[in-house]
CSV table of C-alpha atoms in Angstrom, one decimal:
chain,number,residue,atom,x,y,z
V,17,MET,CA,-4.1,-40.8,33.5
V,18,SER,CA,-6.0,-39.9,30.3
V,19,ARG,CA,-4.4,-37.9,27.6
V,20,PRO,CA,-6.1,-34.7,26.7
V,21,ALA,CA,-7.8,-34.9,23.3
V,22,PRO,CA,-5.7,-33.5,20.5
V,23,ARG,CA,-6.9,-30.0,19.8
V,24,LYS,CA,-7.4,-28.7,16.3
V,25,PRO,CA,-4.7,-26.2,15.5
V,26,GLU,CA,-5.9,-22.7,16.3
V,27,TYR,CA,-5.7,-20.0,13.8
V,28,HIS,CA,-5.1,-16.7,15.5
V,29,LYS,CA,-6.1,-13.8,13.4
V,30,ILE,CA,-4.6,-10.4,13.2
V,31,ASN,CA,-5.7,-7.4,11.2
V,32,LYS,CA,-4.5,-7.7,7.7
V,33,ASP,CA,-3.8,-3.9,7.5
V,34,LEU,CA,-1.5,-4.2,10.5
V,35,PHE,CA,0.5,-7.0,8.7
V,36,VAL,CA,0.6,-5.1,5.4
V,37,LEU,CA,1.7,-1.9,7.1
V,38,THR,CA,4.4,-3.8,9.1
V,39,TYR,CA,5.8,-5.3,5.9
V,40,GLY,CA,5.7,-1.9,4.3
V,41,ALA,CA,7.6,-0.4,7.2
V,42,LEU,CA,10.2,-3.1,6.9
V,43,VAL,CA,10.8,-2.5,3.3
V,44,ALA,CA,10.8,1.3,3.7
V,45,GLN,CA,13.4,1.0,6.5
V,46,LEU,CA,15.6,-1.3,4.4
V,47,CYS,CA,15.4,1.2,1.6
V,48,LYS,CA,16.6,3.9,4.0
V,49,ASP,CA,19.4,1.7,5.3
V,50,TYR,CA,20.8,0.5,2.0
V,51,GLU,CA,21.2,2.6,-1.1
V,52,LYS,CA,21.4,-0.1,-3.7
V,53,ASP,CA,18.3,-2.0,-4.7
V,54,GLU,CA,20.3,-5.2,-5.0
V,55,ASP,CA,21.3,-5.0,-1.3
V,56,VAL,CA,17.7,-4.5,-0.3
V,57,ASN,CA,16.6,-7.4,-2.4
V,58,ALA,CA,19.3,-9.6,-1.0
V,59,TYR,CA,18.4,-8.8,2.6
V,60,LEU,CA,14.7,-9.3,2.0
V,61,ASP,CA,15.6,-12.7,0.5
V,62,LYS,CA,17.8,-13.6,3.5
V,63,MET,CA,15.1,-12.6,5.9
V,64,GLY,CA,12.6,-14.6,4.0
V,65,TYR,CA,15.0,-17.6,4.1
V,66,GLY,CA,15.0,-17.4,7.8
V,67,ILE,CA,11.3,-17.3,8.0
V,68,GLY,CA,10.8,-20.1,5.4
V,69,THR,CA,13.0,-22.6,7.3
V,70,ARG,CA,10.8,-22.1,10.3
V,71,LEU,CA,7.5,-21.7,8.6
V,72,VAL,CA,7.7,-25.0,6.8
V,73,GLU,CA,7.5,-26.9,10.1
V,74,ASP,CA,4.3,-25.0,11.0
V,75,PHE,CA,3.0,-25.6,7.5
V,76,LEU,CA,3.7,-29.3,7.5
V,77,ALA,CA,2.1,-29.7,11.0
V,78,ARG,CA,-1.0,-27.9,10.1
V,79,SER,CA,-1.7,-29.0,6.6
V,80,CYS,CA,-0.9,-32.7,6.8
V,81,VAL,CA,0.0,-33.0,3.2
V,82,GLY,CA,1.3,-36.3,2.1
V,83,ARG,CA,4.6,-37.1,0.4
V,84,CYS,CA,4.9,-35.4,-3.0
V,85,HIS,CA,6.2,-37.4,-6.0
V,86,SER,CA,7.0,-34.7,-8.4
V,87,TYR,CA,8.0,-31.1,-8.6
V,88,SER,CA,4.7,-30.1,-10.1
V,89,GLU,CA,2.9,-31.6,-7.1
V,90,ILE,CA,5.1,-29.6,-4.8
V,91,THR,CA,4.4,-26.3,-6.7
V,92,ASP,CA,0.7,-27.1,-6.6
V,93,ILE,CA,0.8,-27.6,-2.9
V,94,ILE,CA,2.8,-24.3,-2.4
V,95,ALA,CA,0.2,-22.4,-4.5
V,96,GLN,CA,-3.0,-24.0,-3.3
V,97,VAL,CA,-2.3,-24.8,0.3
V,98,ALA,CA,0.6,-22.7,1.6
V,99,PHE,CA,-0.3,-19.4,-0.1
V,100,LYS,CA,-3.9,-19.9,0.8
V,101,MET,CA,-3.1,-20.6,4.4
V,102,TYR,CA,-0.7,-17.7,5.0
V,103,LEU,CA,-1.7,-15.0,2.6
V,104,GLY,CA,-5.3,-16.0,1.7
V,105,ILE,CA,-4.6,-16.0,-2.1
V,106,THR,CA,-4.3,-18.8,-4.6
V,107,PRO,CA,-1.8,-18.2,-7.3
V,108,SER,CA,-2.1,-20.2,-10.5
V,109,VAL,CA,0.7,-22.5,-11.5
V,110,THR,CA,2.3,-22.9,-14.9
V,111,CYS,CA,5.2,-25.0,-16.0
V,112,ASN,CA,7.8,-23.2,-17.9
V,113,ASN,CA,10.0,-26.0,-19.4
V,114,SER,CA,9.7,-29.4,-20.7
V,115,SER,CA,12.1,-30.9,-18.2
V,116,ARG,CA,9.4,-30.1,-15.6
V,117,ASN,CA,11.7,-28.3,-13.1
V,118,GLU,CA,10.8,-24.7,-13.8
V,119,PHE,CA,7.5,-23.4,-12.6
V,120,SER,CA,5.8,-20.1,-12.3
V,121,LEU,CA,3.3,-18.9,-9.7
V,122,ILE,CA,1.1,-16.1,-11.1
V,123,LEU,CA,-0.4,-13.9,-8.5
V,124,ASP,CA,-3.3,-11.8,-9.7
V,125,LYS,CA,-3.8,-10.3,-6.3
V,126,ASN,CA,-1.0,-9.6,-3.8
V,127,PRO,CA,-2.2,-8.4,-0.4
V,128,LEU,CA,1.3,-7.2,0.6
V,129,VAL,CA,1.3,-4.4,-2.0
V,130,GLU,CA,-2.2,-3.2,-1.2
V,131,PHE,CA,-1.1,0.3,-0.2
V,132,VAL,CA,1.9,0.7,-2.5
V,133,GLU,CA,1.0,2.1,-5.9
V,134,GLU,CA,4.3,2.2,-7.5
V,135,LEU,CA,8.0,2.0,-6.5
V,136,PRO,CA,9.6,5.3,-5.4
V,137,ALA,CA,11.8,7.1,-7.8
V,138,GLY,CA,15.3,5.7,-7.9
V,139,ARG,CA,14.1,2.3,-6.7
V,140,SER,CA,13.1,0.8,-10.0
V,141,SER,CA,14.7,-2.6,-9.5
V,142,LEU,CA,13.4,-3.1,-6.0
V,143,CYS,CA,11.6,-6.4,-5.6
V,144,TYR,CA,9.1,-5.4,-3.0
V,145,CYS,CA,7.9,-8.9,-2.2
V,146,ASN,CA,11.3,-10.5,-2.3
V,147,LEU,CA,10.6,-11.8,1.2
V,148,LEU,CA,8.2,-14.3,-0.4
V,149,CYS,CA,11.0,-15.7,-2.6
V,150,GLY,CA,13.2,-16.2,0.4
V,151,ILE,CA,10.4,-17.9,2.3
V,152,ILE,CA,9.8,-20.4,-0.5
V,153,ARG,CA,13.5,-21.0,-0.9
V,154,GLY,CA,14.0,-21.6,2.8
V,155,ALA,CA,11.0,-23.8,3.1
V,156,LEU,CA,12.1,-26.0,0.1
V,157,GLU,CA,15.6,-26.3,1.5
V,158,MET,CA,14.3,-27.7,4.8
V,159,VAL,CA,12.6,-30.4,2.9
V,160,HIS,CA,15.9,-31.1,1.1
V,161,LEU,CA,15.2,-29.5,-2.2
V,162,ALA,CA,17.5,-26.8,-3.5
V,163,ALA,CA,15.6,-24.2,-5.6
V,164,ASP,CA,16.1,-20.9,-7.2
V,165,VAL,CA,13.2,-18.5,-6.6
V,166,THR,CA,12.9,-15.1,-8.2
V,167,PHE,CA,10.4,-12.6,-9.4
V,168,LEU,CA,10.0,-12.9,-13.2
V,169,GLN,CA,7.4,-10.2,-13.5
V,170,ASP,CA,6.2,-7.6,-11.0
V,171,ARG,CA,3.1,-5.4,-11.2
V,172,LEU,CA,4.9,-2.7,-9.3
V,173,LYS,CA,7.5,-2.5,-12.0
V,174,GLY,CA,4.9,-2.1,-14.7
V,175,ASP,CA,4.2,-5.6,-15.8
V,176,SER,CA,0.7,-6.9,-16.1
V,177,VAL,CA,1.0,-9.6,-13.5
V,178,THR,CA,3.2,-10.6,-10.7
V,179,GLU,CA,5.0,-13.9,-11.4
V,180,ILE,CA,7.3,-15.8,-9.1
V,181,GLY,CA,9.6,-18.3,-10.9
V,182,ILE,CA,10.7,-21.5,-9.0
V,183,THR,CA,13.5,-23.5,-10.5
V,184,PHE,CA,14.2,-26.8,-8.8
V,185,LEU,CA,17.9,-27.5,-8.9
V,186,LYS,CA,18.5,-30.8,-7.2
V,187,LYS,CA,17.6,-32.9,-4.2
V,188,LEU,CA,19.9,-32.2,-1.4
V,189,ASP,CA,21.6,-35.3,0.1
V,190,GLU,CA,20.0,-35.9,3.5
V,191,LYS,CA,23.1,-37.3,5.2
V,192,LYS,CA,25.5,-34.7,4.0
V,193,TYR,CA,23.0,-31.9,4.6
V,194,ARG,CA,24.4,-29.0,6.5
V,195,ARG,CA,22.2,-26.0,7.4
V,196,LYS,CA,23.3,-23.0,5.3
V,197,LYS,CA,23.4,-19.7,7.0
K,24,MET,CA,-18.6,20.3,-8.9
K,25,ALA,CA,-15.4,21.2,-7.0
K,26,VAL,CA,-13.2,23.8,-8.6
K,27,CYS,CA,-10.5,23.5,-6.1
K,28,VAL,CA,-9.4,20.9,-3.6
K,29,ALA,CA,-6.7,21.4,-1.1
K,30,VAL,CA,-5.2,19.3,1.7
K,31,ILE,CA,-3.5,21.3,4.4
K,32,ALA,CA,-1.1,19.8,6.9
K,33,LYS,CA,-1.3,20.3,10.7
K,34,GLU,CA,1.3,23.0,10.5
K,35,ASN,CA,-0.8,24.9,7.9
K,36,TYR,CA,1.2,24.3,4.8
K,37,PRO,CA,-0.3,22.8,1.8
K,38,LEU,CA,0.2,19.1,1.1
K,39,TYR,CA,-1.9,19.1,-2.1
K,40,ILE,CA,-3.7,21.8,-4.0
K,41,ARG,CA,-5.4,21.1,-7.3
K,42,SER,CA,-7.7,23.4,-9.1
K,43,VAL,CA,-9.6,23.4,-12.4
K,44,PRO,CA,-7.4,25.0,-14.9
K,45,THR,CA,-8.6,28.5,-15.4
K,46,GLU,CA,-6.9,31.8,-16.0
K,47,ASN,CA,-6.2,32.9,-12.5
K,48,GLU,CA,-5.6,29.8,-10.5
K,49,LEU,CA,-3.8,31.8,-7.9
K,50,LYS,CA,-7.1,33.2,-6.6
K,51,PHE,CA,-8.1,29.7,-5.5
K,52,HIS,CA,-4.8,29.4,-3.6
K,53,TYR,CA,-5.6,32.7,-1.8
K,54,MET,CA,-9.1,31.6,-1.0
K,55,VAL,CA,-7.8,28.4,0.5
K,56,HIS,CA,-5.3,30.4,2.5
K,57,THR,CA,-7.8,32.8,3.9
K,58,SER,CA,-10.2,29.9,4.7
K,59,LEU,CA,-7.6,28.5,7.1
K,60,ASP,CA,-8.4,31.3,9.5
K,61,VAL,CA,-12.0,30.4,9.5
K,62,VAL,CA,-11.1,26.7,10.0
K,63,ASP,CA,-9.0,27.6,13.0
K,64,GLU,CA,-11.8,29.7,14.4
K,65,LYS,CA,-14.3,26.8,14.0
K,66,ILE,CA,-12.0,24.3,15.6
K,67,SER,CA,-11.3,26.5,18.6
K,68,ALA,CA,-15.0,27.4,19.0
K,69,MET,CA,-15.9,23.7,19.1
K,70,GLY,CA,-13.0,22.9,21.3
K,71,LYS,CA,-14.6,24.7,24.2
K,72,ALA,CA,-17.5,22.3,24.0
K,73,LEU,CA,-16.8,18.6,24.7
K,74,VAL,CA,-14.1,17.3,22.5
K,75,ASP,CA,-16.0,14.1,21.8
K,76,GLN,CA,-18.8,15.9,20.1
K,77,ARG,CA,-16.5,17.6,17.7
K,78,GLU,CA,-17.5,16.8,14.2
K,79,LEU,CA,-15.0,16.4,11.4
K,80,TYR,CA,-17.1,18.1,8.8
K,81,LEU,CA,-17.0,21.9,9.3
K,82,GLY,CA,-19.6,22.9,6.8
K,83,LEU,CA,-19.6,26.1,4.8
K,84,LEU,CA,-16.7,28.2,5.8
K,85,TYR,CA,-17.5,31.3,3.9
K,86,PRO,CA,-19.3,32.2,0.7
K,87,THR,CA,-18.1,34.6,-1.9
K,88,GLU,CA,-20.2,35.9,-4.8
K,89,ASP,CA,-18.9,33.2,-7.2
K,90,TYR,CA,-17.8,30.4,-4.9
K,91,LYS,CA,-18.5,28.7,-1.7
K,92,VAL,CA,-15.7,27.2,0.5
K,93,TYR,CA,-16.3,24.1,2.6
K,94,GLY,CA,-14.0,22.6,5.2
K,95,TYR,CA,-13.3,19.3,6.9
K,96,VAL,CA,-10.7,18.6,9.6
K,97,THR,CA,-9.4,15.2,10.7
K,98,ASN,CA,-8.5,14.2,14.2
K,99,SER,CA,-4.8,14.6,13.2
K,100,LYS,CA,-5.5,18.2,12.4
K,101,VAL,CA,-5.1,17.7,8.6
K,102,LYS,CA,-7.6,20.0,6.9
K,103,PHE,CA,-9.4,19.5,3.6
K,104,VAL,CA,-10.7,22.5,1.9
K,105,MET,CA,-13.0,22.5,-1.1
K,106,VAL,CA,-14.0,25.4,-3.2
K,107,VAL,CA,-17.3,24.9,-5.1
K,108,ASP,CA,-18.9,26.9,-7.8
K,109,SER,CA,-21.8,28.9,-6.4
K,110,SER,CA,-23.9,28.5,-9.5
K,111,ASN,CA,-24.3,24.8,-8.6
K,112,THR,CA,-27.2,25.2,-6.3
K,113,ALA,CA,-28.0,21.5,-6.7
K,114,LEU,CA,-25.0,20.5,-4.6
K,115,ARG,CA,-26.4,19.6,-1.2
K,116,ASP,CA,-24.8,19.3,2.2
K,117,ASN,CA,-24.9,15.5,2.0
K,118,GLU,CA,-23.1,15.4,-1.3
K,119,ILE,CA,-20.3,17.7,0.1
K,120,ARG,CA,-20.1,15.5,3.1
K,121,SER,CA,-19.7,12.4,1.0
K,122,MET,CA,-17.1,14.0,-1.2
K,123,PHE,CA,-15.1,14.9,1.9
K,124,ARG,CA,-15.5,11.3,3.2
K,125,LYS,CA,-14.1,10.0,-0.1
K,126,LEU,CA,-11.3,12.4,0.1
K,127,HIS,CA,-10.5,11.3,3.7
K,128,ASN,CA,-10.5,7.7,2.6
K,129,SER,CA,-8.1,8.4,-0.3
K,130,TYR,CA,-5.9,10.4,2.0
K,131,THR,CA,-5.7,7.4,4.5
K,132,ASP,CA,-4.6,5.2,1.6
K,133,VAL,CA,-1.8,7.7,0.7
K,134,MET,CA,-0.8,7.6,4.3
K,135,CYS,CA,-0.6,3.9,4.3
K,136,ASN,CA,1.9,3.8,1.5
K,137,PRO,CA,5.1,2.8,3.2
K,138,PHE,CA,7.2,5.0,0.9
K,139,TYR,CA,5.2,8.1,1.8
K,140,ASN,CA,6.6,10.2,4.6
K,141,PRO,CA,3.9,12.1,6.5
K,142,GLY,CA,4.4,15.8,5.8
K,143,ASP,CA,5.6,15.2,2.3
K,144,ARG,CA,3.7,16.9,-0.6
K,145,ILE,CA,1.2,14.5,-2.2
K,146,GLN,CA,2.1,14.3,-5.8
K,147,SER,CA,2.0,11.4,-8.2
K,148,ARG,CA,5.0,10.9,-10.5
K,149,GLN,CA,3.0,11.2,-13.7
K,150,ARG,CA,1.8,14.7,-12.7
K,151,VAL,CA,5.3,15.9,-12.3
K,152,GLU,CA,6.2,15.2,-15.9
K,153,GLY,CA,3.3,17.3,-17.3
K,154,GLN,CA,3.0,19.9,-14.6
K,155,VAL,CA,2.2,23.5,-15.3
K,156,SER,CA,3.4,25.1,-12.1
K,157,SER,CA,7.0,25.7,-11.5
K,158,LEU,CA,6.9,24.6,-7.9
K,159,ASN,CA,9.4,22.0,-7.0
K,160,TRP,CA,7.2,19.2,-5.7
K,161,THR,CA,8.8,16.3,-4.0
K,162,VAL,CA,7.5,13.2,-5.6
K,163,SER,CA,5.2,11.1,-3.4
K,164,LEU,CA,3.1,8.3,-4.8
K,165,CYS,CA,-0.6,8.8,-5.0
K,166,ARG,CA,-2.0,8.3,-8.4
K,167,ALA,CA,-5.2,7.0,-6.9
K,168,PHE,CA,-5.6,10.1,-4.8
K,169,ASP,CA,-5.1,12.3,-7.9
K,170,SER,CA,-7.6,10.4,-9.9
K,171,MET,CA,-10.1,10.5,-7.1
K,172,VAL,CA,-9.8,14.3,-7.0
K,173,THR,CA,-10.1,14.5,-10.7
K,174,SER,CA,-13.3,12.5,-10.5
K,175,MET,CA,-14.6,15.0,-8.0
K,176,MET,CA,-13.8,17.9,-10.2
K,177,ILE,CA,-15.4,16.6,-13.3
K,178,GLN,CA,-18.4,15.0,-11.7
K,179,VAL,CA,-21.7,16.3,-13.1
K,180,CYS,CA,-24.2,17.3,-10.5
């Protein structure tokens, strides 16, 4: 019995506006449910974590990247392959410290905030795209790297660019690894 | 050049009114208000014909000696009313149509803002700080809409 030829992974497309509006509705609903910005940010991060742990499998299967040997390689792959694949943008990478474990992704164009001009009154510390931070954190954890991912600058808050900071903390021990909730 | 631009909700209350600062701005508000009757008349007149053929641009609603009032209605029954100076004879129908189309596009962008609730007044935060009127406007976020309307008001024809 012959095996069917392996198919190229199919990319199903949806309308970008639908995706952006869905994300906006998600954030607006969270804002209605929780009064404090910190709570909304925490929940966005948590949701992103759940997405990231699953998304990384899809990413590794589709992109066939090899093993990385340094944190800067990993950050480059996140910026140039992962962001390109899922959001269609390529942020630029800078290294923030000499011990080479703190990096920044600078996004000049963020499709998620296309329809949002500014944060509503009373929500000045809301990190609108905190889902992205959670996704990166969850994905890195599934490849046994603990990292701290936050927004360093945000255009919606008045800064000139949007900057995501990734701080690699340590390699998680594979044997003792337990999936965090 | 538009001297007054208004966006009216389905329930016939204003979502946005902006006029060129003159002495008696209230007269523009009255003109927009009276034009609503004409808009309703045009919609119902067209409604008797096939609904598919109904056009969004309503054309000249009514002329006064100084001004002309044009109307445009969307499929969700949101009306745009524009008051134009009569002395600008150079403004042709096509230009008015394109102004309304730009207004409609900006309005859709405001609607797509996840923090904007449909039915809220359209007001950008910066305007609230320097506003002249004493109306209590709920703040919605639409700086781009505001600047688009400003560009329509100061455009030279």
